[in-house]
Coordinates of C-alpha atoms and ligand atoms in Angstrom, one line a residue:
M74 CA -0.2 0.0 -0.5
N75 CA 1.4 3.7 -1.1
K76 CA 2.0 5.7 2.3
N77 CA 0.8 9.2 2.7
I78 CA 2.3 11.9 1.8
L79 CA 2.8 14.4 3.9
P80 CA 3.8 18.5 4.5
V81 CA 7.5 19.2 4.5
K82 CA 7.9 19.3 8.3
G83 CA 7.3 22.7 9.3
T84 CA 5.7 24.1 6.9
H85 CA 1.4 23.6 6.4
D86 CA -0.9 24.2 3.6
L87 CA -3.9 27.7 4.2
Y88 CA -7.3 27.3 2.8
G89 CA -10.6 27.9 3.7
Q90 CA -11.0 30.8 6.6
D91 CA -6.6 30.4 6.8
M92 CA -6.6 31.7 3.6
E93 CA -9.6 34.1 4.1
K94 CA -7.1 35.6 7.3
F95 CA -4.5 35.7 5.3
N96 CA -6.0 38.0 2.2
Y97 CA -6.7 40.4 4.8
V98 CA -3.9 40.8 6.4
V99 CA -2.2 40.7 2.6
E100 CA -4.5 44.0 2.1
L101 CA -4.4 45.4 4.5
F102 CA -0.8 45.9 4.9
Y103 CA -0.9 46.9 1.4
S104 CA -3.9 49.6 1.8
I105 CA -1.7 50.5 4.3
A106 CA 1.9 51.0 2.8
N107 CA 0.1 52.6 -0.6
K108 CA -1.4 55.5 1.8
F109 CA 2.8 56.1 3.3
N110 CA 3.7 55.8 -0.7
F111 CA 5.3 53.2 -0.7
N112 CA 5.2 50.4 -3.8
A113 CA 5.4 47.1 -4.5
I114 CA 7.9 45.2 -5.0
Q115 CA 8.6 41.9 -5.4
T116 CA 11.9 39.7 -5.2
P117 CA 12.9 36.4 -6.6
I118 CA 13.3 33.3 -3.3
I119 CA 15.9 32.4 -4.7
E120 CA 19.0 34.1 -5.0
N121 CA 22.3 33.2 -4.7
Q122 CA 23.7 32.6 -1.1
E123 CA 26.8 35.1 -1.3
L124 CA 24.3 37.6 -0.8
F125 CA 22.6 36.5 2.8
S126 CA 25.8 35.7 3.6
R127 CA 27.2 38.5 3.4
S128 CA 24.0 40.5 4.4
V129 CA 22.8 39.4 8.1
G130 CA 26.9 37.5 8.1
E131 CA 27.9 34.4 7.9
L132 CA 27.6 34.6 12.0
T133 CA 24.3 34.5 12.6
D134 CA 22.4 31.4 13.1
I135 CA 20.1 32.5 10.3
V136 CA 23.2 32.0 7.5
S137 CA 25.5 29.6 9.2
K138 CA 22.1 27.4 10.4
E139 CA 18.6 27.6 8.3
M140 CA 20.1 28.3 5.0
Y141 CA 17.8 26.1 2.6
S142 CA 21.0 26.4 0.3
F143 CA 21.8 24.0 -2.7
V144 CA 24.3 23.7 -4.9
D145 CA 23.3 24.6 -8.9
K146 CA 24.2 22.8 -12.1
N147 CA 27.2 25.5 -13.0
E148 CA 27.6 25.0 -9.3
S149 CA 27.0 27.9 -7.6
I150 CA 25.2 28.3 -4.6
L151 CA 21.6 29.2 -4.6
C152 CA 19.4 29.4 -1.5
L153 CA 15.6 29.9 -0.5
R154 CA 15.9 33.7 1.4
P155 CA 15.6 33.3 4.3
E156 CA 13.6 37.0 4.6
A157 CA 13.1 39.5 2.4
T158 CA 14.9 43.2 3.0
S159 CA 18.8 41.4 0.9
G160 CA 16.4 41.3 -1.7
I161 CA 15.7 44.9 -1.7
A162 CA 18.9 45.5 -0.8
R163 CA 20.2 44.2 -3.8
F164 CA 17.8 45.5 -5.8
A165 CA 18.4 49.3 -4.6
A166 CA 21.9 49.4 -4.8
A167 CA 21.4 49.0 -8.6
N168 CA 18.0 51.1 -9.1
Y169 CA 19.1 53.1 -7.0
Q170 CA 19.4 57.1 -7.5
S171 CA 17.8 60.0 -6.0
G172 CA 16.2 60.2 -2.8
S173 CA 13.9 57.6 -1.0
L174 CA 13.3 54.5 -2.7
K175 CA 9.4 52.8 -1.3
F176 CA 8.8 49.2 -1.0
S177 CA 6.9 47.0 0.3
T178 CA 6.1 44.0 0.1
H179 CA 5.0 40.4 1.0
G180 CA 6.0 35.7 0.1
P181 CA 6.8 32.7 1.7
M182 CA 11.0 32.9 3.5
F183 CA 12.3 29.8 4.0
R184 CA 14.8 29.5 7.5
R185 CA 15.3 25.5 8.8
E186 CA 14.4 26.0 12.9
R187 CA 13.4 23.4 14.2
P188 CA 8.8 23.9 14.5
Q189 CA 7.2 25.0 16.8
K190 CA 3.8 26.6 17.4
G191 CA 3.8 29.9 15.6
R192 CA 7.1 28.9 14.8
Y193 CA 8.0 26.6 11.1
R194 CA 10.0 26.6 8.1
Q195 CA 8.0 27.8 5.1
F196 CA 6.5 31.2 6.7
Y197 CA 5.6 34.3 5.5
Q198 CA 6.5 37.9 6.3
I199 CA 5.2 41.3 5.0
N200 CA 8.2 43.7 4.4
I201 CA 8.1 47.3 4.5
E202 CA 11.9 49.3 3.2
N203 CA 12.3 53.0 2.8
I204 CA 15.9 53.1 1.5
G205 CA 17.7 56.1 0.4
E206 CA 16.8 58.6 2.9
K207 CA 18.6 58.5 6.8
S208 CA 16.5 61.0 9.1
P209 CA 15.2 59.8 12.7
Y210 CA 11.8 60.8 11.0
I211 CA 11.7 58.2 9.3
D212 CA 12.6 56.3 11.5
F213 CA 9.6 57.2 13.6
E214 CA 7.1 57.1 10.4
I215 CA 8.1 53.9 9.7
I216 CA 7.3 52.9 13.8
Y217 CA 4.5 55.0 13.0
I218 CA 3.3 53.0 9.9
A219 CA 3.5 50.0 12.0
S220 CA 2.3 50.5 15.2
T221 CA -1.1 51.5 13.0
F222 CA -0.8 48.5 10.8
I223 CA -1.1 46.3 13.5
N224 CA -3.9 48.6 15.3
K225 CA -5.7 48.6 12.3
L226 CA -5.7 44.7 12.4
G227 CA -7.9 45.2 15.8
I228 CA -4.8 44.0 18.3
S229 CA -6.0 46.1 21.2
N230 CA -2.4 47.3 23.0
D231 CA -2.1 46.1 26.1
K232 CA -1.8 42.6 23.4
Y233 CA 2.3 44.0 23.2
N234 CA 4.2 46.0 23.4
L235 CA 6.9 48.0 20.9
L236 CA 10.1 48.0 22.7
I237 CA 13.1 49.9 20.8
N238 CA 17.3 50.0 21.4
S239 CA 19.8 52.3 19.4
L240 CA 22.6 50.1 17.8
G241 CA 24.8 53.1 17.5
S242 CA 25.8 53.6 13.9
A243 CA 28.7 51.0 12.1
E244 CA 31.4 52.9 13.9
D245 CA 29.8 52.8 17.4
Q246 CA 28.9 49.2 16.5
N247 CA 32.6 49.0 16.4
N248 CA 34.1 50.2 19.1
F249 CA 31.4 48.3 21.0
S250 CA 32.5 45.7 20.0
K251 CA 36.2 45.7 20.9
L252 CA 34.5 45.9 24.4
L253 CA 32.6 43.5 24.4
K254 CA 35.7 41.7 22.7
D255 CA 38.1 42.3 26.0
Y256 CA 34.8 42.0 28.8
L257 CA 34.5 38.3 27.2
S258 CA 38.2 36.8 26.9
Q259 CA 38.5 36.7 30.6
F260 CA 34.7 33.5 29.8
T261 CA 37.1 32.1 27.2
K262 CA 36.4 29.1 29.4
K263 CA 32.5 29.0 30.2
L264 CA 31.7 30.1 27.0
S265 CA 29.9 28.2 24.6
E266 CA 30.9 26.9 22.2
T267 CA 29.1 28.8 19.5
S268 CA 29.9 31.8 21.8
L269 CA 33.5 31.4 22.2
S270 CA 33.9 30.9 18.0
R271 CA 31.8 34.1 17.5
L272 CA 34.6 35.6 19.2
D273 CA 37.1 36.6 17.5
K274 CA 34.5 37.6 14.5
N275 CA 31.2 38.6 15.3
P276 CA 31.5 39.3 18.8
L277 CA 28.3 41.7 18.9
R278 CA 26.5 38.2 17.9
I279 CA 27.3 36.6 21.1
L280 CA 24.8 39.4 22.6
D281 CA 22.2 36.9 20.5
S282 CA 23.1 34.0 22.2
K283 CA 19.7 31.7 23.8
D284 CA 23.8 29.3 25.9
D285 CA 22.5 29.7 29.7
G286 CA 25.4 30.4 30.9
D287 CA 26.6 32.2 28.0
K288 CA 23.1 34.5 29.7
E289 CA 25.0 33.9 33.3
I290 CA 28.0 36.4 31.8
L291 CA 26.5 39.1 29.9
V292 CA 24.8 39.9 32.9
N293 CA 27.5 42.1 33.1
A294 CA 29.1 42.7 30.1
P295 CA 28.7 46.3 28.6
K296 CA 26.1 47.9 27.2
I297 CA 26.1 49.0 23.3
N298 CA 23.2 52.1 24.5
D299 CA 26.6 53.1 27.1
H300 CA 28.4 53.5 24.7
L301 CA 26.9 55.2 22.1
S302 CA 28.6 58.2 20.1
G303 CA 26.5 61.7 21.1
E304 CA 24.9 62.1 17.7
S305 CA 23.8 58.9 17.2
K306 CA 22.1 59.6 21.6
D307 CA 20.6 62.2 19.6
Y308 CA 19.1 60.4 16.6
F309 CA 17.9 57.7 18.8
S310 CA 16.5 60.3 20.9
K311 CA 14.2 62.8 18.2
I312 CA 12.7 59.4 16.8
K313 CA 11.2 59.1 20.6
M314 CA 10.7 62.4 21.3
F315 CA 8.7 61.8 17.2
L316 CA 6.8 59.0 19.4
S317 CA 5.9 59.8 22.9
D318 CA 4.2 63.1 21.1
N319 CA 2.2 60.6 18.8
G320 CA 0.8 59.0 21.1
I321 CA 3.0 56.0 20.6
S322 CA 3.9 54.2 23.8
F323 CA 7.1 51.6 24.0
Q324 CA 9.8 50.6 26.1
E325 CA 13.3 51.0 26.0
N326 CA 15.5 47.8 25.3
D327 CA 18.6 47.3 25.4
K328 CA 19.4 43.4 25.9
L329 CA 17.4 43.8 21.4
V330 CA 20.1 43.3 20.3
R331 CA 18.6 41.7 17.2
G332 CA 19.7 38.3 14.7
L333 CA 20.6 40.2 11.9
D334 CA 24.2 41.2 11.5
Y335 CA 23.4 43.7 9.2
Y336 CA 21.3 46.6 12.3
T337 CA 21.9 50.0 12.7
H338 CA 21.2 52.4 15.1
T339 CA 17.3 51.5 15.7
A340 CA 16.2 48.3 16.5
F341 CA 12.9 47.3 17.9
E342 CA 10.1 44.2 18.1
F343 CA 6.5 44.3 18.7
Q344 CA 5.9 41.4 20.8
T345 CA 3.0 40.4 22.0
N346 CA 3.1 40.0 25.8
E347 CA 2.0 36.4 26.1
E348 CA 3.9 33.6 28.2
K349 CA 4.3 31.7 24.8
R350 CA 8.6 31.7 23.3
Q351 CA 7.3 33.2 20.0
N352 CA 6.0 36.9 20.9
A353 CA 7.6 38.2 18.5
I354 CA 5.0 39.5 15.6
L355 CA 7.0 42.7 13.9
A356 CA 10.5 43.7 13.8
G357 CA 13.1 45.6 12.6
G358 CA 14.7 48.3 12.2
R359 CA 18.2 51.0 10.4
Y360 CA 20.4 49.5 7.9
D361 CA 23.2 51.9 7.1
K362 CA 25.5 49.3 6.0
L363 CA 23.4 46.7 4.6
I364 CA 23.7 47.9 1.1
N365 CA 27.6 48.6 1.4
M366 CA 27.7 44.9 2.8
I367 CA 26.2 43.5 -0.7
S368 CA 27.0 46.4 -3.3
T369 CA 30.1 49.6 -4.1
K370 CA 27.0 51.7 -3.0
D371 CA 26.6 53.3 -0.1
I372 CA 23.1 54.0 0.1
P373 CA 21.3 53.9 4.5
G374 CA 17.7 52.1 5.1
I375 CA 15.4 51.6 7.1
G376 CA 12.7 48.4 7.5
W377 CA 10.3 46.1 9.1
A378 CA 8.9 42.2 8.7
A379 CA 5.9 40.8 10.5
G380 CA 4.8 37.0 10.0
I381 CA 2.2 36.4 8.7
E382 CA 1.0 33.1 11.1
R383 CA 2.1 35.1 13.8
L384 CA -0.1 38.4 13.0
M385 CA -3.3 35.8 12.8
A386 CA -2.8 33.6 15.4
L387 CA -3.4 37.1 16.9
I388 CA -6.3 38.3 15.4
P389 CA -10.5 37.1 15.4
N390 CA -11.2 35.2 12.1
V391 CA -11.8 37.1 8.8
N392 CA -15.7 37.8 8.1
K393 CA -16.5 37.7 4.5
G394 CA -20.0 38.8 4.8
N395 CA -18.2 41.8 3.0
N396 CA -17.4 41.0 0.3
S397 CA -20.1 42.1 -1.8
T398 CA -19.5 39.8 -5.5
K399 CA -23.7 37.6 -5.1
K400 CA -22.3 33.9 -5.4
I401 CA -24.3 32.1 -8.0
L402 CA -25.0 28.2 -8.5
L403 CA -26.7 27.4 -11.8
A404 CA -27.8 24.0 -11.5
L405 CA -29.2 21.6 -14.9
Q406 CA -30.9 18.2 -13.8
K407 CA -29.3 17.6 -17.3
E408 CA -26.3 18.0 -19.1
E409 CA -27.2 18.3 -22.2
Y410 CA -29.3 21.6 -21.2
L411 CA -26.7 23.5 -21.4
N412 CA -25.9 24.0 -25.3
S413 CA -26.6 27.4 -26.4
L414 CA -27.4 27.8 -23.1
D415 CA -28.2 31.7 -22.8
V416 CA -27.5 32.0 -19.2
L417 CA -24.5 30.8 -19.3
K418 CA -23.5 33.5 -21.7
Q419 CA -24.7 36.0 -19.0
L420 CA -22.8 34.4 -15.9
Y421 CA -19.7 34.1 -18.1
Q422 CA -20.0 37.6 -18.8
S423 CA -21.2 38.6 -15.9
D424 CA -18.8 39.6 -12.4
F425 CA -21.2 37.4 -10.2
S426 CA -18.9 34.5 -9.1
H427 CA -20.8 31.2 -10.1
E428 CA -20.4 27.5 -10.6
I429 CA -23.0 25.3 -12.7
K430 CA -24.1 22.1 -11.0
I431 CA -26.0 19.3 -12.7
S432 CA -27.5 16.5 -11.0
N433 CA -30.2 14.7 -11.6
N434 CA -31.6 15.0 -7.6
I435 CA -32.6 18.3 -7.4
K436 CA -32.5 17.3 -3.4
K437 CA -28.8 17.6 -3.5
L438 CA -28.5 20.6 -5.4
F439 CA -30.4 22.6 -3.2
S440 CA -28.8 21.4 -0.6
Y441 CA -24.9 22.4 -1.8
A442 CA -26.7 26.2 -2.6
D443 CA -27.7 26.3 1.7
K444 CA -24.2 24.6 2.3
N445 CA -22.1 26.3 -0.1
D446 CA -23.2 30.0 0.9
F447 CA -24.4 30.1 -2.9
D448 CA -26.9 34.1 -3.0
F449 CA -28.8 32.4 -6.1
L450 CA -30.1 29.5 -7.1
L451 CA -31.0 28.9 -10.4
L452 CA -32.6 26.3 -11.9
I453 CA -32.7 24.6 -14.5
G454 CA -35.0 20.9 -14.3
E455 CA -37.5 19.0 -16.5
S456 CA -40.5 20.5 -15.8
E457 CA -38.7 24.2 -16.5
I458 CA -37.7 22.8 -20.0
Q459 CA -40.6 21.6 -21.1
S460 CA -42.6 24.8 -19.7
N461 CA -39.6 27.1 -21.4
E462 CA -38.8 28.4 -18.1
I463 CA -35.4 29.7 -14.9
S464 CA -36.5 28.7 -11.0
V465 CA -34.6 31.7 -9.9
K466 CA -34.3 31.2 -5.8
D467 CA -33.2 34.1 -3.5
L468 CA -31.1 31.6 -0.6
N469 CA -30.9 34.8 1.6
K470 CA -34.5 35.2 1.3
K471 CA -35.7 32.5 0.7
I472 CA -37.8 34.1 -1.8
Q473 CA -38.5 31.3 -5.4
K474 CA -40.2 33.1 -8.3
T475 CA -39.4 31.5 -12.3
H476 CA -38.8 33.3 -15.6
S477 CA -39.4 33.2 -19.1
L478 CA -36.3 31.8 -20.7
T479 CA -35.7 33.1 -23.6
D480 CA -36.1 36.5 -21.7
F481 CA -34.4 36.2 -18.4
N482 CA -31.7 38.6 -18.4
L483 CA -29.0 37.4 -14.9
E484 CA -28.3 41.4 -14.4
N485 CA -31.8 41.9 -13.5
E486 CA -33.3 39.8 -11.6
I487 CA -29.9 39.3 -9.0
R488 CA -29.5 42.2 -6.6
Ligands
LIG8 P1 13.4 38.7 11.6 O1 13.0 39.7 13.2 O2 13.7 37.4 11.5 O3 13.7 40.1 10.5 O4 12.0 38.1 11.3 C1 10.9 39.0 11.3 C2 9.4 38.3 11.8 O5 9.4 37.8 10.6 C3 9.2 37.8 12.9 O6 9.2 39.0 14.6 C4 8.7 36.9 13.4 O7 7.0 37.9 13.2 C5 8.7 36.2 12.3 N1 8.8 35.9 12.2 C6 10.2 35.1 11.5 N2 10.6 34.0 11.6 C7 9.8 32.9 11.5 C8 9.5 31.1 12.0 N3 10.3 30.9 11.7 N4 7.8 31.3 11.8 C9 6.9 32.2 12.1 N5 7.8 33.6 11.5 C10 8.5 34.0 11.6 C11 14.0 40.4 9.3 O8 13.6 39.1 9.0 C12 14.3 41.4 8.9 N6 14.5 41.3 7.3 C13 13.4 42.3 9.4 C14 13.7 43.5 8.2 C15 13.0 44.3 7.6 N7 14.6 44.0 8.8 C16 14.1 45.8 8.2 N8 13.5 46.0 7.8

């Protein structure tokens, strides 16, 4: 006997009510992004692996442990994208002229993580990126858009916290790395193997360690925001002022370092306050050094991404009632009634959502229409054919009428 083929571990199908919710989240996202003048983009799902080893960082978990990579026939190393920002940055590097390039996108991302509720190996993100200009106002605006989006989804503000931090400029990070390395070098015997391997090349990554022993060592480690330049501090203060002035509550959190290497200055995360591990629903930050890590250009940028599945888990089911398109079932008792049937042509040309069903069992046709939320049932059975008629049942109002089949005008009868 053949075994049933199951979905790949950490992946899931989306259908029915889930698909309704998914589309609702994506449509709301694009409507808000359009209002702020962001333009939709789709970049490929397969990219050169080097894009992510340079941008997200070779020593991050995402690149070192979780990539779906493969050697292509021409021997180049390709991968399924683990995130969208790097692909968009690649596009921006090649196409930027002046001012701001403002992008919105959504699609599947791939990370070979240990699957659990809210954490998948194929998951979907929505993303927004503003590339080209740098000012505290732009950082504030990108966070403001996130907050508007979350509120419009109906997630009340007692359900989540906005955490923010400043990671400083690239120069601040270099100086801080040296301090951190000096501090951590006292503990080489106690650090986890992974952290030890990061000590020389990228000590900042150690701040993100999930290892309990490392966490203990990190309690007394120097904090990056105690070592920011005056300019970086001033930049961060302005963002906090804009947020407060616009009624957006936030908590400053010096532990928020993010799991990707490209960030500078502002980092933020919207986290649900439910006691479960996968609590980051939307996250992002400024990435002024990213484009220079993957190209010869040097262009600043900022953006965020949200996990669609994690947002879906926080919103109620979507009511399909707001869809004004009427749904029609044209039911025929015999296949031959289809021949030169004018109402069929009218249905094809109309904007109504419709389905044709042929069955000798009229009871079954009625029950199919009821179970599948049709608004109207158009019935052509044996008795209708004999009298050259069509029966039209309004399934919401429960009214049935008959009309001449020859003169039947669909648009006049369906309201
Ligand atoms: P990230 O923090 O890696 O950032 O992911 C952003 C969001 O994607 C998370 O907050 C979470 O909601 C969702 N997410 C991440 N991994 C998974 C997973 N395995 N399963 C389900 N959902 C997940 C980025 O990806 C950056 N590119 C964000 C960004 C955009 N920064 C600047 N622009």
